[in-house]
Tab-separated table of C-alpha atoms in Angstrom:
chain	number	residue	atom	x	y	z
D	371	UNK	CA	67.564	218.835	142.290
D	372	UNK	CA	70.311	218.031	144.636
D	373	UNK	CA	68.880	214.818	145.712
D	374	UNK	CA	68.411	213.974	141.898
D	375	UNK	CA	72.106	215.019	141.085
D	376	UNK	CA	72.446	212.365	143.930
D	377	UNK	CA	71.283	209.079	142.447
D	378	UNK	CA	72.456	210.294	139.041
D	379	UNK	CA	76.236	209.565	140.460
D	380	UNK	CA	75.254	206.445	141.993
D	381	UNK	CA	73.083	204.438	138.854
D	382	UNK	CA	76.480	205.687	136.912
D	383	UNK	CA	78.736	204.431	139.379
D	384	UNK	CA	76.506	201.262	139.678
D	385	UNK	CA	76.396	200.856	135.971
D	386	UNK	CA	80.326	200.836	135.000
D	387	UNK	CA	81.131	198.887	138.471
D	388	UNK	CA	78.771	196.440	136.613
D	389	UNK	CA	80.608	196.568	133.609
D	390	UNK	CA	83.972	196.171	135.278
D	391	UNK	CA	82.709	192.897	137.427
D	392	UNK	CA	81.419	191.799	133.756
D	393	UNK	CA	84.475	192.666	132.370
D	394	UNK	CA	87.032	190.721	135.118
D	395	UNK	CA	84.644	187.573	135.364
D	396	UNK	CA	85.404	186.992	131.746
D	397	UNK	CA	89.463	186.797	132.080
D	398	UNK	CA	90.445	183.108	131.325
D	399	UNK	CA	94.186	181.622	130.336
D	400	UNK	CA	94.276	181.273	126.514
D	401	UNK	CA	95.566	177.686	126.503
D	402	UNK	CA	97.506	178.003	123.247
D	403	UNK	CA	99.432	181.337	124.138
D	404	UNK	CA	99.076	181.021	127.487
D	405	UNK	CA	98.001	184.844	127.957
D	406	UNK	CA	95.530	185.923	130.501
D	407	UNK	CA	92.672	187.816	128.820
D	408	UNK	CA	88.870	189.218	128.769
D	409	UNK	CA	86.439	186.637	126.221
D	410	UNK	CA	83.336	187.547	125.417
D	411	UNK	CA	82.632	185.136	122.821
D	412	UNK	CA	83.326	181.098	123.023
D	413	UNK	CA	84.889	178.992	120.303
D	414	UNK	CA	81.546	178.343	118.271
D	415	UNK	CA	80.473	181.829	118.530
D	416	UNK	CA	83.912	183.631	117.150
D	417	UNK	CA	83.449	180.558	113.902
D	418	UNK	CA	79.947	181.723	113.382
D	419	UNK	CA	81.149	185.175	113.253
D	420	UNK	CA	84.129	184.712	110.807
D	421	UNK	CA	82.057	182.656	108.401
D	422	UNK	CA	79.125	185.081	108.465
D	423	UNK	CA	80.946	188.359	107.792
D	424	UNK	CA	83.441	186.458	104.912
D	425	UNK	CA	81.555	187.015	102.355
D	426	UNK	CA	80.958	190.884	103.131
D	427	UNK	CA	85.001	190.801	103.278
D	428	UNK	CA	85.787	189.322	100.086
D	429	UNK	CA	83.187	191.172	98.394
D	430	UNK	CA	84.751	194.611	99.905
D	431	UNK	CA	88.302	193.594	98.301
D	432	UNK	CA	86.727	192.692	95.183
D	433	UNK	CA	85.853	189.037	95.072
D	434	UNK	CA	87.940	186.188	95.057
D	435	UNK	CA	90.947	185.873	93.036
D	436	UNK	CA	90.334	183.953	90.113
D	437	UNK	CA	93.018	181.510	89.449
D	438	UNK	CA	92.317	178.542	91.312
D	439	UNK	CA	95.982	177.328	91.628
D	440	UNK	CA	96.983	180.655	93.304
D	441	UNK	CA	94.368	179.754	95.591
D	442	UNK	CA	95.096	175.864	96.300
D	443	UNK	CA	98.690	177.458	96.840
D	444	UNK	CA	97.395	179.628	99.603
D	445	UNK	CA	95.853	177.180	101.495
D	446	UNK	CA	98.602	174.274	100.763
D	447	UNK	CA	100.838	176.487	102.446
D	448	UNK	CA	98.098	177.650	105.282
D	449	UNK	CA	97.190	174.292	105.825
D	450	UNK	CA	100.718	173.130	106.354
D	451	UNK	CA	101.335	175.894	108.905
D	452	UNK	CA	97.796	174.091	110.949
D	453	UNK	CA	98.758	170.978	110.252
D	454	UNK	CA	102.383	171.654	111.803
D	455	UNK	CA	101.673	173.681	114.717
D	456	UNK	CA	99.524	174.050	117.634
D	457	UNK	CA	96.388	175.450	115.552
D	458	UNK	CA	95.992	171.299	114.838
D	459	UNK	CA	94.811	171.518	118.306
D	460	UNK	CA	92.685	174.784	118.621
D	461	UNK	CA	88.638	174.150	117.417
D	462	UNK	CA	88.598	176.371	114.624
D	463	UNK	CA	88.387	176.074	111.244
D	464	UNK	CA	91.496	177.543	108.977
D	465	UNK	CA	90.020	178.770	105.677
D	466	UNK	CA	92.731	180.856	103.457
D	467	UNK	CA	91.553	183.233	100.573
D	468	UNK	CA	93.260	185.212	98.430
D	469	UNK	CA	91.577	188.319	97.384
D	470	UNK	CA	91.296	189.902	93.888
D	471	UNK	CA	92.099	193.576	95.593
D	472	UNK	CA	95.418	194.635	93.116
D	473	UNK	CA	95.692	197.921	95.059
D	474	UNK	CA	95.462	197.120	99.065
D	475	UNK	CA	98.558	195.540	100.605
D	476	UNK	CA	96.672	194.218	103.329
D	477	UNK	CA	95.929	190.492	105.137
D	478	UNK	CA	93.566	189.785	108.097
D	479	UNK	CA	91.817	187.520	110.138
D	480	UNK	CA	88.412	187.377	110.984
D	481	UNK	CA	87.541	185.299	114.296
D	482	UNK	CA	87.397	181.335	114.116
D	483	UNK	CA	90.097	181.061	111.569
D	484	UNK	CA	88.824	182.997	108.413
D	485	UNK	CA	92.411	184.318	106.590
D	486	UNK	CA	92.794	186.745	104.142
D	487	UNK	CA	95.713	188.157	101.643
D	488	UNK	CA	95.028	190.588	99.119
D	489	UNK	CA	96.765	189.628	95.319
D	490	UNK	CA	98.252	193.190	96.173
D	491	UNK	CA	100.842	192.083	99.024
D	492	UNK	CA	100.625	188.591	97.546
D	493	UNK	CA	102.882	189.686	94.293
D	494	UNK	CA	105.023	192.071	96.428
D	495	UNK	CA	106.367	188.406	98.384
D	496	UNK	CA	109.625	186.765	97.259
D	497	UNK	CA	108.830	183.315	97.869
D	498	UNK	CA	106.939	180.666	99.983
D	499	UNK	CA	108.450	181.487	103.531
D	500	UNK	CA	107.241	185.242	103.387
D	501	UNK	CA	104.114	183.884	102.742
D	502	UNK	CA	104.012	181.427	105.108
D	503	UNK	CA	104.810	184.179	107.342
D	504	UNK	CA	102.010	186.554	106.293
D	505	UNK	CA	99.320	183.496	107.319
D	506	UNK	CA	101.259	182.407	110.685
D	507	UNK	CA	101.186	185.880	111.864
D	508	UNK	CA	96.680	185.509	110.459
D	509	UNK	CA	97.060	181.870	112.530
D	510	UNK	CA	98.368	183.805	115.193
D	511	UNK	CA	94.869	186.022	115.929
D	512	UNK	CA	93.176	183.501	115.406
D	513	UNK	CA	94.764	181.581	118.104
D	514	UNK	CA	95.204	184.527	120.301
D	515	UNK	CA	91.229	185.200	120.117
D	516	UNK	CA	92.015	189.580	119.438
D	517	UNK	CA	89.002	190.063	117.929
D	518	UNK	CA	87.335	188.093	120.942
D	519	UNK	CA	89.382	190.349	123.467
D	520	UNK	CA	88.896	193.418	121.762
D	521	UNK	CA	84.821	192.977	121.680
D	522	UNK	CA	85.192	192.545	125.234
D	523	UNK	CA	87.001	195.817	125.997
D	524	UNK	CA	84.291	197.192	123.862
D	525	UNK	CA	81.435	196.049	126.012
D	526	UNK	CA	83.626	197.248	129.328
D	527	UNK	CA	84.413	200.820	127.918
D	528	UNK	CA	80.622	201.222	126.447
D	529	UNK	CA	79.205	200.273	129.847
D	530	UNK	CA	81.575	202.549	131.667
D	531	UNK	CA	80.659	205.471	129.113
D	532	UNK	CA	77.219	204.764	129.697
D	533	UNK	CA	77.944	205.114	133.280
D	534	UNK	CA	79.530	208.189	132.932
D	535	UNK	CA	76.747	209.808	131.034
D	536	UNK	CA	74.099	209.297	133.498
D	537	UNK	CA	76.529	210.161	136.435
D	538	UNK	CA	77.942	213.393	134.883
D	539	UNK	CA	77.537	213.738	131.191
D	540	UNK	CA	81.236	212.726	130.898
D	541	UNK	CA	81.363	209.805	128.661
D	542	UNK	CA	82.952	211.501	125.283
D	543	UNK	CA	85.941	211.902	128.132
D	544	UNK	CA	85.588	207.972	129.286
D	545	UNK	CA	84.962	206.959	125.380
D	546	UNK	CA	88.092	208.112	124.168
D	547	UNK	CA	90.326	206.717	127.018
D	548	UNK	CA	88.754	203.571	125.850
D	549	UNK	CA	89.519	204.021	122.156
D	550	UNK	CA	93.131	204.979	123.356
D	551	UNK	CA	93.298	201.791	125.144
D	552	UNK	CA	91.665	199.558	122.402
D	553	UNK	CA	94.377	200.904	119.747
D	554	UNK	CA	97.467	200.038	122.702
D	555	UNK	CA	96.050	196.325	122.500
D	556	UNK	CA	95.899	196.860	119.031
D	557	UNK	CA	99.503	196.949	118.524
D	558	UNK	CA	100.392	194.414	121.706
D	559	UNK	CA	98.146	192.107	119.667
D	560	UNK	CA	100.164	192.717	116.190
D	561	UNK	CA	103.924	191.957	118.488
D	562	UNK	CA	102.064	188.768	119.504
D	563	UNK	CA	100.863	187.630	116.324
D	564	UNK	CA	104.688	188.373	115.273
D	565	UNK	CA	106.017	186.480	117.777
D	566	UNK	CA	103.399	183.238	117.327
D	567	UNK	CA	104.021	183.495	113.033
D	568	UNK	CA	107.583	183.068	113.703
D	569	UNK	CA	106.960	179.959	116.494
D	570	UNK	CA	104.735	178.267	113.577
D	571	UNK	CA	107.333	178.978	110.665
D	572	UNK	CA	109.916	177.375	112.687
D	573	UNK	CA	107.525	174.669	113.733
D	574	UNK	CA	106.328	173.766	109.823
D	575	UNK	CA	110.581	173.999	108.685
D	576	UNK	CA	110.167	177.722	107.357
D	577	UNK	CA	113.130	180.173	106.933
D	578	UNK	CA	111.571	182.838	110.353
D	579	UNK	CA	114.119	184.878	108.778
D	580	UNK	CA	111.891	185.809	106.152
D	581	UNK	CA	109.516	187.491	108.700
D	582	UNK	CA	111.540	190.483	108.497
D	583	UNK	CA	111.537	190.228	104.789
D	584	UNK	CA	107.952	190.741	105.319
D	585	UNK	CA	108.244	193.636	107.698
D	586	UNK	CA	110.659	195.576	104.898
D	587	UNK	CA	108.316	194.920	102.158
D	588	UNK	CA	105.508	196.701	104.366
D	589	UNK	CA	107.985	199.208	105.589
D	590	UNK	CA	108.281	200.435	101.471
D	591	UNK	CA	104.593	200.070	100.794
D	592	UNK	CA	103.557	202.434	103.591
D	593	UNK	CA	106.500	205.139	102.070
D	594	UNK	CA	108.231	207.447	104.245
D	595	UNK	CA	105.041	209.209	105.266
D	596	UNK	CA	103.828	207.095	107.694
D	597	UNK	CA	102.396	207.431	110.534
D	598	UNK	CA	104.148	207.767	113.761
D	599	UNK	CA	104.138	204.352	115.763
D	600	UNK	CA	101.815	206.216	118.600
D	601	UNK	CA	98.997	207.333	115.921
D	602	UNK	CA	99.022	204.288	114.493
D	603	UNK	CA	97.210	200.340	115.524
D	604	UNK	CA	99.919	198.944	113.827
D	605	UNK	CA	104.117	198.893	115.634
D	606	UNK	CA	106.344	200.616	113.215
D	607	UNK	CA	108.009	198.095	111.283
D	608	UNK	CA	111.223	198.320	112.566
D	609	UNK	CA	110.198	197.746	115.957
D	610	UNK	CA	108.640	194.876	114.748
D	611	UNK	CA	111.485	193.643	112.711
D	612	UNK	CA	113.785	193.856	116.446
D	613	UNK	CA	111.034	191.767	118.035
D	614	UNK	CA	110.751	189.273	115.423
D	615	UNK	CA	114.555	188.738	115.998
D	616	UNK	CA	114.072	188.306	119.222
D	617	UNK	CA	111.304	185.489	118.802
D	618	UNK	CA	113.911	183.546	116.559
D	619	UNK	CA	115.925	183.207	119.081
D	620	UNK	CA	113.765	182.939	121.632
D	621	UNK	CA	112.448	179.672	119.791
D	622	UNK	CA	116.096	178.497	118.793
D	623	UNK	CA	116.251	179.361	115.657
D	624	UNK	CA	119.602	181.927	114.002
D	625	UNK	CA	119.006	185.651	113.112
D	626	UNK	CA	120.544	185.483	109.552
């Protein structure tokens, strides 16, 4: 029994060393942000992904809006952002919806450049910069590959849970360190997205002011029961909004 306790600790410890020589073999420079990070997936495979799980998307937020020119106004001001900034230069392919949803205040990205806005945080914006902020910060995953970085600290905490199970029945313990430190990325990757939407509005001759505009407007939707910033993927808003002010002047523009 012993002896079998034995090798139980070493295929565990051989199983999430494994994962973390996986894990560290995949950390390349993100040439567009210039971040250091874990990829799993390359250029063609985070595309594939975005345009195969778009439909299940826009069916979950209740189709596509239906008027058209709301929708060629979405893109005209998406593709303007592309056009203007360094997402010209990146390989993936931009497609902005707006979503029927009346309800969700929401927007997201899926990987290779799939955007989303929901009609419901659409009609809460006061004009075309806040919106052009909305899809810079969208641009801004893209470009920064978080959905690409967070599969790959899935596959490193999985493989080190798995580890921990054979070596000592331990990997609830190892899982939810993992979760902890997917949600901390979580909210590094929402400050960077901030900081990249404001770079592109300034970039394509948008007000970055209205970034914080933005921030306010999600600041009322969420009501004063909100969660605390530590429960929570997302930085509380007025963090963000004190970042955001930073990144204008970091990129030359004036905090209004």
């Amino acid at each position: 029994m012993r002896g079998s306790w034995k090798i139980r600790i070493l295929i565990g410890v051989l199983i999430a060393g494994f994962g973390l020589v996986r894990y560290c073999s995949s950390m390349e420079e993100n040439p567009y942000t210039g971040t250091t990070q874990a990829i799993s997936m390359n250029p063609q495979e985070e595309i594939a992904i975005g345009l195969a799980n778009a439909p299940q998307m826009i069916e979950a937020y209740g189709g596509m809006h239906p008027d058209q020119q709301l929708q060629n106004y979405i893109d005209l001001v998406g593709q303007k952002l592309v056009q203007n900034t360094v997402a010209i230069q990146t390989p993936y392919q931009y497609d902005f919806h707006l979503l029927a949803d009346p309800e969700t205040i929401n927007a997201f990205a899926l990987p290779g450049g799939q955007i989303f806005i929901t009609y419901a945080l659409y009609s809460k914006l006061q004009n075309e910069d806040q919106l052009a902020g909305v899809l810079g910060h969208e641009i801004g995953h893209v470009i920064g590959r978080h959905s690409s970085e967070r599969v790959a600290n899935s596959d490193l905490w999985q493989t080190v849970a798995q580890g921990a199970e054979v070596g000592a029945s331990a990997g609830s313990v190892v899982s939810q360190i993992g979760m902890s430190t997917l949600l901390t990325n979580g909210r590094g990757d929402e400050l960077e997205s901030d900081d990249l939407g404001v770079r592109f509005m300034i970039k394509a001759g948008y007000n970055p002011n209205e970034m914080i505009g933005v921030m306010q407007i999600l600041k009322a939707a969420a009501g004063p029961s909100r969660a605390p910033e530590f429960q929570s993927t997302h930085p509380d808003p007025d963090n963000r909004i004190e970042q955001i002010k930073e990144s204008i002047r970091k990129y030359g523009g004036t905090v209004e």
